[in-house]
RNA sequence: GGGCGGUUAGCUCAGUGGUAGAGUACCGGCUUUACACGCCGGCUGUCACAGGUUCGAAUCCUGUACCGCCCACCA
């Protein structure tokens, strides 16, 4: 085993061994515990958000597995309809061909091929992260079986009247040529104009002025609306205007939704291209005119001169023509919400098309109730508000997409426009008694990716079959995911789970934060601030990192900016921190917050932590070279102390796991390992195990304690840092001859494994104060750490004397004390630096050691600080309200503190006086 | 317009009624045989602001400011 911590030497090796040995599969006994993975896009790569989530899921999984649960972490990947299709289309474009040129069948084949090649990226990354998923159950949303589940659900929802096909306005992506659901629309404020257009009245008497942000849609206007009570326009209601350019006559109608304050108080109504206007159109039975084709170019419904123009070109021409006709009444700057597709970024167009919808209200009702009743619990609880808010205002879900990659809708049409839904064409024909003379063709559309995602918890476990897995692991225990997909995924899973299994899909939803860069910016390719988890684990040189970040950037000025920022942040690239350091960083950031800024300083700190425990283990191993002779053990105070402290640490670990506070789990283990085990306990074992007065039985007990505590630490830390703990655990076992195959299947420590020992804790606390007192003197007096010091003690109680005897060897070693003498009175020692331990006055005679002035300065500083504390303390106690109202134990504590501080001051004062005398 | 977060040391973050914390950075000292990725000691804060509740507020309440996220059809 290497003397240095080099994670690259063992991380991948252990993972391969675990996987090969089948350790990730459920044990088949114990209480079931199941987590399903949020299936990542099969063609994608894992980003920092994934790595964060996966770390949490794996930690939870490993923790429960070690506690004897029958643990299943269900893996899988998602076909990610639009995203994947776009990737492959881009690829084809680069090859000089296109989806259309290939045709549907060839294209889909091509996507499958691409999936086979690049699908491994994800799984490789998951392995590198240490994810203990049951790979034997790996699946893909478009596997034949899972596709079957999609069909089954679709058909059942249709049969229950919960899926329907309808013609209405949808969010149309003119670039991708598909409908989108409301959730896939990202609206943001953008600068634009507000045009005021003059529409002449049909009778030629006057004109109305309408305000619009989209003048080109005027060619599809079928009315003009005013508020019914608007005195300016009341007299015009029921009259008509002559729509310019189109030269159509349309009515002036009254509608309460019109805001008289906005614009001119006069609205042009375009039911075919505006969601509001569509509703107005329905209310007033207006005709719906569709003036755009799939590219959002003007179609044959408009006058010749506008046909075939892109909507924005048409806008210019319409404005131009209106101006020429003197019909522009004004143009103002205006900021409005522009809807864009979340994938293409294209400005969406409301378009009247036939689409498939899921009727959500009935499904939502159940799902709301489930959360209200606590059958699903959100962690942090607050997210349930977000969930309720959306669910209570839910709208029907448009599930059809005009894509080729995805689950094709199981609906068939005959030549008369009749639609038949069924599991396949044969079933449809049989059910509706359609002979071969009826030509049927299947719907061309595919389903929204999230449709199959919504079924994930039960589809992966074998539904609709009543499989053993479904029976055993469903409902799953916890869903761990980012809050950004509460609507997309979490809510829909709850609805579908309840609908098809009668049960919630999971009992808890743990929503973790989103990972941002160190500036708090979202990590996106376009910003060039992406961090690849692999680069943090394995390291990356600056050149490669720069290439990665600027690859495929469209705008050169952005490229140089990204390059600059990257050089500034990572002047030497990123060094390899290893998986465990990355995981510990993530768990330490798993607080209740909603974003985490990823900072290299943190991962560096956890790399050091791994190094620390590695080296501590090297020390332990070095103590285990001789085979043990003899049986009896005599535990030292230090042994009993560290066990007692470990007990508390284990309690904290369990408690924090229970509340999903992995940051607190990490903190508890970090602090115990570093500050108690390494800083003190290991140092305390040195005088016992080296030359000295310790008996063989004490040495045996100490070695046993080292082994036990280190072993427990390996187990306790294993869920967070699986690799280094495995490496150390196996080495420890080799040294002690213990039988074990892996730490990951060991029993997780319980607090009762280690006895509490208040007496030992008090004793070692006393020792620590003693040692620290002398160290402080040494440091502040500028005394060399290696110089042994004589120490005089005054005011030692019987207990102090007893401890001095029993802890003598520790004091000598840790404080480098040459001699310890008792004196009757501190005044007997002329010129000494001092430390106070309760009653005990520790004196280090300074004669010839140091200058007195420094000690005076030091004492003065202490005195000032202590006086300040006492003042604050007195102020409280002098306050009658405090004494009367505060709980007695708080008052008592404060009283004791005042006494203690008072004594301290007295002694410091005395000591200071004496030093001044010498000077 | 509605909803939800955040504001604590230079930086990244814990702390949710009782003496302000960690990592990192910083200062001083150390080749003390596990570890210089270390050890020892130290420095660092009007806990955003203003009111209020309370004996006592970083912590609870109200309001304000700033930053951020989500939802929503004002053309």
Coordinates of C-alpha atoms in Angstrom, one line a residue, chain A residues 44-365:
Chain A
X44 CA -25.9 13.4 -22.5
X45 CA -23.1 13.6 -20.0
X46 CA -23.4 14.0 -16.3
X47 CA -23.1 17.6 -15.1
X48 CA -22.4 18.9 -11.7
X49 CA -26.1 18.8 -10.7
X50 CA -26.2 15.1 -11.5
X51 CA -23.0 14.4 -9.6
X52 CA -24.5 16.2 -6.6
X53 CA -27.7 14.3 -6.8
X54 CA -26.0 11.0 -7.4
X55 CA -23.7 11.5 -4.4
X56 CA -26.7 12.0 -2.2
X57 CA -28.5 9.0 -3.6
X58 CA -25.5 6.8 -3.3
X59 CA -24.8 7.9 0.2
X60 CA -28.4 7.2 1.2
X61 CA -28.3 3.8 -0.6
X62 CA -25.0 2.7 0.9
X63 CA -26.1 3.9 4.4
X64 CA -29.3 1.8 4.2
X65 CA -27.5 -1.2 2.7
X66 CA -25.0 -1.2 5.5
X67 CA -27.9 -1.0 8.0
X68 CA -29.3 -4.2 6.7
X69 CA -32.0 -2.9 4.5
X70 CA -32.8 -4.7 1.3
X71 CA -31.6 -1.9 -0.8
X72 CA -32.3 -1.2 -4.5
X73 CA -31.0 1.8 -6.3
X74 CA -32.8 1.5 -9.7
X75 CA -30.7 2.9 -12.6
X76 CA -31.8 3.8 -16.1
X77 CA -31.7 6.4 -18.8
X78 CA -34.2 8.5 -20.6
X79 CA -34.6 8.8 -24.4
X80 CA -35.1 12.6 -24.0
X81 CA -37.1 13.1 -27.2
X82 CA -36.3 16.6 -28.4
X83 CA -32.9 16.9 -26.9
X84 CA -31.6 13.7 -28.5
X85 CA -33.3 14.3 -31.8
X86 CA -31.6 17.7 -31.9
X87 CA -28.2 16.3 -31.2
X88 CA -28.5 13.7 -33.9
X89 CA -29.9 16.2 -36.4
X90 CA -27.0 18.5 -35.8
X91 CA -24.7 15.6 -36.4
X92 CA -26.4 14.9 -39.7
X93 CA -26.2 18.5 -40.7
X94 CA -22.5 18.4 -40.2
X95 CA -22.4 15.4 -42.5
X96 CA -24.2 17.4 -45.1
X97 CA -27.4 15.5 -44.8
X98 CA -30.6 15.9 -42.8
X99 CA -33.4 14.1 -41.0
X100 CA -35.7 14.8 -43.9
X101 CA -33.3 13.4 -46.4
X102 CA -32.9 10.2 -44.4
X103 CA -36.6 9.7 -43.8
X104 CA -38.2 8.6 -40.5
X105 CA -37.2 5.0 -40.4
X106 CA -33.5 5.6 -41.3
X107 CA -33.4 8.5 -38.9
X108 CA -34.7 6.6 -36.0
X109 CA -32.3 3.8 -36.8
X110 CA -29.5 6.4 -36.8
X111 CA -30.6 7.7 -33.4
X112 CA -30.5 4.2 -32.0
X113 CA -27.0 3.7 -33.3
X114 CA -25.9 7.0 -31.7
X115 CA -27.5 5.9 -28.5
X116 CA -25.5 2.7 -28.5
X117 CA -22.3 4.6 -28.9
X118 CA -22.7 7.5 -26.6
X119 CA -25.0 5.9 -24.1
X120 CA -22.0 4.6 -22.3
X121 CA -20.8 8.0 -21.3
X122 CA -23.4 8.3 -18.6
X123 CA -22.8 4.9 -17.2
X124 CA -19.1 5.3 -17.2
X125 CA -19.5 8.5 -15.3
X126 CA -21.8 6.9 -12.8
X127 CA -19.2 4.2 -12.2
X128 CA -16.5 6.8 -11.7
X129 CA -18.7 8.5 -9.1
X130 CA -19.1 5.2 -7.3
X131 CA -22.9 4.9 -7.8
X132 CA -24.0 1.6 -6.3
X133 CA -26.9 1.1 -8.6
X134 CA -28.1 -2.4 -9.5
X135 CA -26.8 -2.5 -13.0
X136 CA -28.5 -5.8 -13.7
X137 CA -31.7 -3.8 -13.7
X138 CA -30.5 -1.0 -15.9
X139 CA -33.1 0.1 -18.4
X140 CA -34.1 2.7 -20.9
X141 CA -37.4 4.5 -21.4
X142 CA -37.5 3.1 -25.0
X143 CA -36.8 -0.5 -24.1
X144 CA -39.5 -2.7 -25.6
X145 CA -40.9 -3.5 -22.1
X146 CA -41.0 0.1 -21.0
X147 CA -42.4 1.2 -24.3
X148 CA -45.1 -1.3 -23.7
X149 CA -45.9 0.3 -20.4
X150 CA -46.2 3.7 -22.1
X151 CA -48.7 2.2 -24.6
X152 CA -50.6 0.5 -21.9
X153 CA -50.9 3.7 -19.8
X154 CA -51.9 5.7 -22.9
X155 CA -54.7 3.3 -23.8
X156 CA -56.0 3.0 -20.3
X157 CA -56.1 6.8 -19.9
X158 CA -57.8 7.1 -23.2
X159 CA -60.4 4.5 -22.3
X160 CA -61.0 6.4 -19.0
X161 CA -61.6 9.6 -20.9
X162 CA -58.4 11.1 -19.5
X163 CA -56.7 11.5 -22.8
X164 CA -58.3 13.3 -25.7
X165 CA -57.4 14.7 -29.0
X166 CA -58.3 18.3 -29.7
X167 CA -57.8 21.3 -32.0
X168 CA -56.7 24.3 -30.0
X169 CA -53.9 26.8 -29.7
X170 CA -50.6 25.3 -28.7
X171 CA -47.2 26.6 -28.1
X172 CA -45.6 25.9 -31.5
X173 CA -41.9 25.8 -32.0
X174 CA -41.4 27.0 -35.6
X175 CA -37.8 25.8 -35.6
X176 CA -38.3 22.3 -34.2
X177 CA -41.8 22.1 -35.9
X178 CA -43.4 20.7 -32.9
X179 CA -46.0 21.5 -30.2
X180 CA -44.7 22.0 -26.7
X181 CA -46.3 21.8 -23.3
X182 CA -46.7 24.9 -21.2
X183 CA -43.8 23.9 -19.0
X184 CA -41.4 23.9 -22.0
X185 CA -42.1 27.6 -22.6
X186 CA -39.6 30.0 -21.1
X187 CA -40.9 33.5 -21.0
X188 CA -38.6 36.4 -20.4
X189 CA -38.9 40.2 -20.7
X190 CA -37.6 41.5 -24.0
X191 CA -37.4 45.0 -25.4
X192 CA -39.8 45.6 -28.3
X193 CA -42.2 48.2 -29.6
X194 CA -45.9 48.9 -29.1
X195 CA -47.4 50.0 -32.4
X196 CA -50.6 52.0 -32.6
X197 CA -52.5 51.1 -35.7
X198 CA -55.4 53.0 -37.2
X199 CA -58.3 50.9 -38.3
X200 CA -60.9 52.9 -40.3
X201 CA -64.6 52.3 -39.5
X202 CA -66.4 50.5 -42.2
X203 CA -68.8 53.3 -42.7
X204 CA -65.9 55.6 -43.3
X205 CA -67.0 57.9 -40.5
X206 CA -63.9 57.7 -38.3
X207 CA -61.1 55.3 -37.2
X208 CA -60.2 53.3 -34.2
X209 CA -56.6 53.1 -33.0
X210 CA -55.5 49.7 -31.6
X211 CA -52.3 49.0 -29.8
X212 CA -50.3 45.9 -30.5
X213 CA -46.8 44.4 -30.0
X214 CA -47.3 42.2 -33.1
X215 CA -48.5 44.2 -36.0
X216 CA -48.0 41.4 -38.5
X217 CA -50.8 39.4 -36.9
X218 CA -53.3 42.1 -37.9
X219 CA -53.7 40.1 -41.1
X220 CA -55.4 37.5 -38.9
X221 CA -57.6 39.8 -37.0
X222 CA -61.2 38.9 -36.8
X223 CA -62.4 41.6 -34.5
X224 CA -61.5 44.7 -32.5
X225 CA -62.4 44.7 -28.8
X226 CA -63.1 47.5 -26.3
X227 CA -64.2 47.6 -22.8
X228 CA -68.1 47.7 -22.6
X229 CA -68.0 50.7 -20.2
X230 CA -65.4 52.7 -22.0
X231 CA -67.1 56.0 -22.8
X232 CA -64.7 56.7 -25.6
X233 CA -65.8 53.7 -27.6
X234 CA -69.2 52.7 -26.3
X235 CA -70.9 54.1 -29.3
X236 CA -68.8 52.0 -31.6
X237 CA -69.7 48.6 -30.2
X238 CA -71.5 46.6 -32.8
X239 CA -70.1 48.6 -35.6
X240 CA -67.4 47.4 -38.0
X241 CA -64.0 48.4 -39.1
X242 CA -62.3 47.8 -42.4
X243 CA -59.1 45.8 -41.6
X244 CA -56.4 47.6 -43.6
X245 CA -54.2 45.6 -46.0
X246 CA -56.4 42.6 -45.7
X247 CA -59.4 44.6 -46.7
X248 CA -61.7 42.6 -44.6
X249 CA -64.6 44.0 -42.5
X250 CA -64.5 42.9 -38.9
X251 CA -66.8 43.8 -35.9
X252 CA -66.1 46.0 -32.9
X253 CA -67.0 43.9 -29.9
X254 CA -67.2 44.6 -26.2
X255 CA -65.3 42.4 -23.7
X256 CA -64.8 42.9 -20.0
X257 CA -61.2 41.6 -20.2
X258 CA -60.0 44.6 -22.1
X259 CA -58.1 47.0 -20.0
X260 CA -59.1 50.6 -20.9
X261 CA -55.9 51.9 -19.2
X262 CA -53.5 50.0 -21.5
X263 CA -52.5 51.3 -24.8
X264 CA -55.4 52.9 -26.5
X265 CA -58.0 50.8 -24.7
X266 CA -58.7 49.2 -28.1
X267 CA -57.5 45.7 -28.8
X268 CA -57.1 43.9 -32.1
X269 CA -58.3 40.3 -31.7
X270 CA -56.4 37.6 -33.4
X271 CA -57.9 34.3 -32.2
X272 CA -55.6 32.2 -34.3
X273 CA -52.4 33.6 -32.8
X274 CA -52.9 34.7 -29.3
X275 CA -54.1 32.8 -26.3
X276 CA -56.1 35.6 -24.9
X277 CA -57.7 36.4 -28.2
X278 CA -58.5 32.8 -28.7
X279 CA -60.6 32.9 -25.5
X280 CA -62.2 36.1 -26.6
X281 CA -62.9 34.5 -29.9
X282 CA -64.7 31.6 -28.2
X283 CA -66.7 34.0 -26.1
X284 CA -67.9 35.9 -29.1
X285 CA -68.0 33.1 -31.6
X286 CA -65.4 34.8 -33.8
X287 CA -63.9 33.0 -36.8
X288 CA -60.3 31.8 -36.2
X289 CA -58.0 32.7 -38.9
X290 CA -54.6 30.8 -39.1
X291 CA -52.2 32.9 -41.1
X292 CA -49.0 31.0 -40.4
X293 CA -47.5 27.8 -41.6
X294 CA -45.3 25.5 -39.6
X295 CA -42.3 27.7 -40.1
X296 CA -44.3 30.7 -38.9
X297 CA -44.2 32.1 -42.4
X298 CA -47.4 33.7 -43.7
X299 CA -49.7 31.4 -45.6
X300 CA -52.3 31.7 -48.2
X301 CA -54.8 33.3 -45.9
X302 CA -53.1 36.7 -46.3
X303 CA -52.9 38.9 -49.4
X304 CA -50.5 37.8 -52.0
X305 CA -47.7 40.3 -51.3
X306 CA -47.2 38.9 -47.7
X307 CA -47.3 35.2 -48.5
X308 CA -44.3 33.2 -47.8
X309 CA -42.7 35.9 -45.7
X310 CA -41.2 35.1 -42.3
X311 CA -43.3 36.6 -39.5
X312 CA -40.6 39.2 -38.7
X313 CA -40.1 40.2 -42.3
X314 CA -43.8 40.4 -42.6
X315 CA -43.9 42.6 -39.6
X316 CA -41.6 45.1 -41.3
X317 CA -43.6 45.1 -44.5
X318 CA -46.9 45.4 -42.7
X319 CA -45.7 48.4 -40.8
X320 CA -44.2 49.9 -43.9
X321 CA -47.4 49.5 -45.8
X322 CA -49.5 50.9 -43.0
X323 CA -47.2 53.9 -42.7
X324 CA -47.5 54.5 -46.4
X325 CA -51.3 54.4 -46.0
X326 CA -51.0 56.8 -43.1
X327 CA -52.4 54.3 -40.7
X328 CA -49.6 54.3 -38.1
X329 CA -50.7 56.4 -35.2
X330 CA -47.5 56.0 -33.2
X331 CA -44.8 53.7 -32.1
X332 CA -43.5 53.4 -28.5
X333 CA -40.8 51.4 -26.8
X334 CA -42.3 48.5 -24.9
X335 CA -41.1 45.6 -22.8
X336 CA -43.1 42.5 -23.0
X337 CA -42.8 38.8 -22.1
X338 CA -41.5 36.8 -25.1
X339 CA -42.1 33.0 -25.0
X340 CA -39.3 30.9 -26.2
X341 CA -38.8 27.1 -26.5
X342 CA -36.6 25.7 -23.8
X343 CA -34.6 23.6 -26.2
X344 CA -34.5 25.6 -29.4
X345 CA -34.7 29.1 -28.0
X346 CA -37.0 30.0 -30.8
X347 CA -39.8 32.5 -30.2
X348 CA -42.9 30.3 -30.0
X349 CA -46.0 30.9 -32.0
X350 CA -49.5 30.1 -30.7
X351 CA -50.8 27.9 -33.5
X352 CA -54.1 26.1 -34.0
X353 CA -53.3 22.4 -34.4
X354 CA -54.7 19.0 -33.5
X355 CA -52.9 17.6 -30.5
X356 CA -53.3 15.0 -27.8
X357 CA -53.9 16.1 -24.2
X358 CA -54.1 14.6 -20.8
X359 CA -57.0 15.8 -18.7
X360 CA -55.2 16.8 -15.6
X361 CA -57.7 18.0 -13.1
X362 CA -59.0 14.6 -12.0
X363 CA -55.5 13.2 -11.7
X364 CA -54.4 16.2 -9.8
X365 CA -57.1 16.0 -7.2

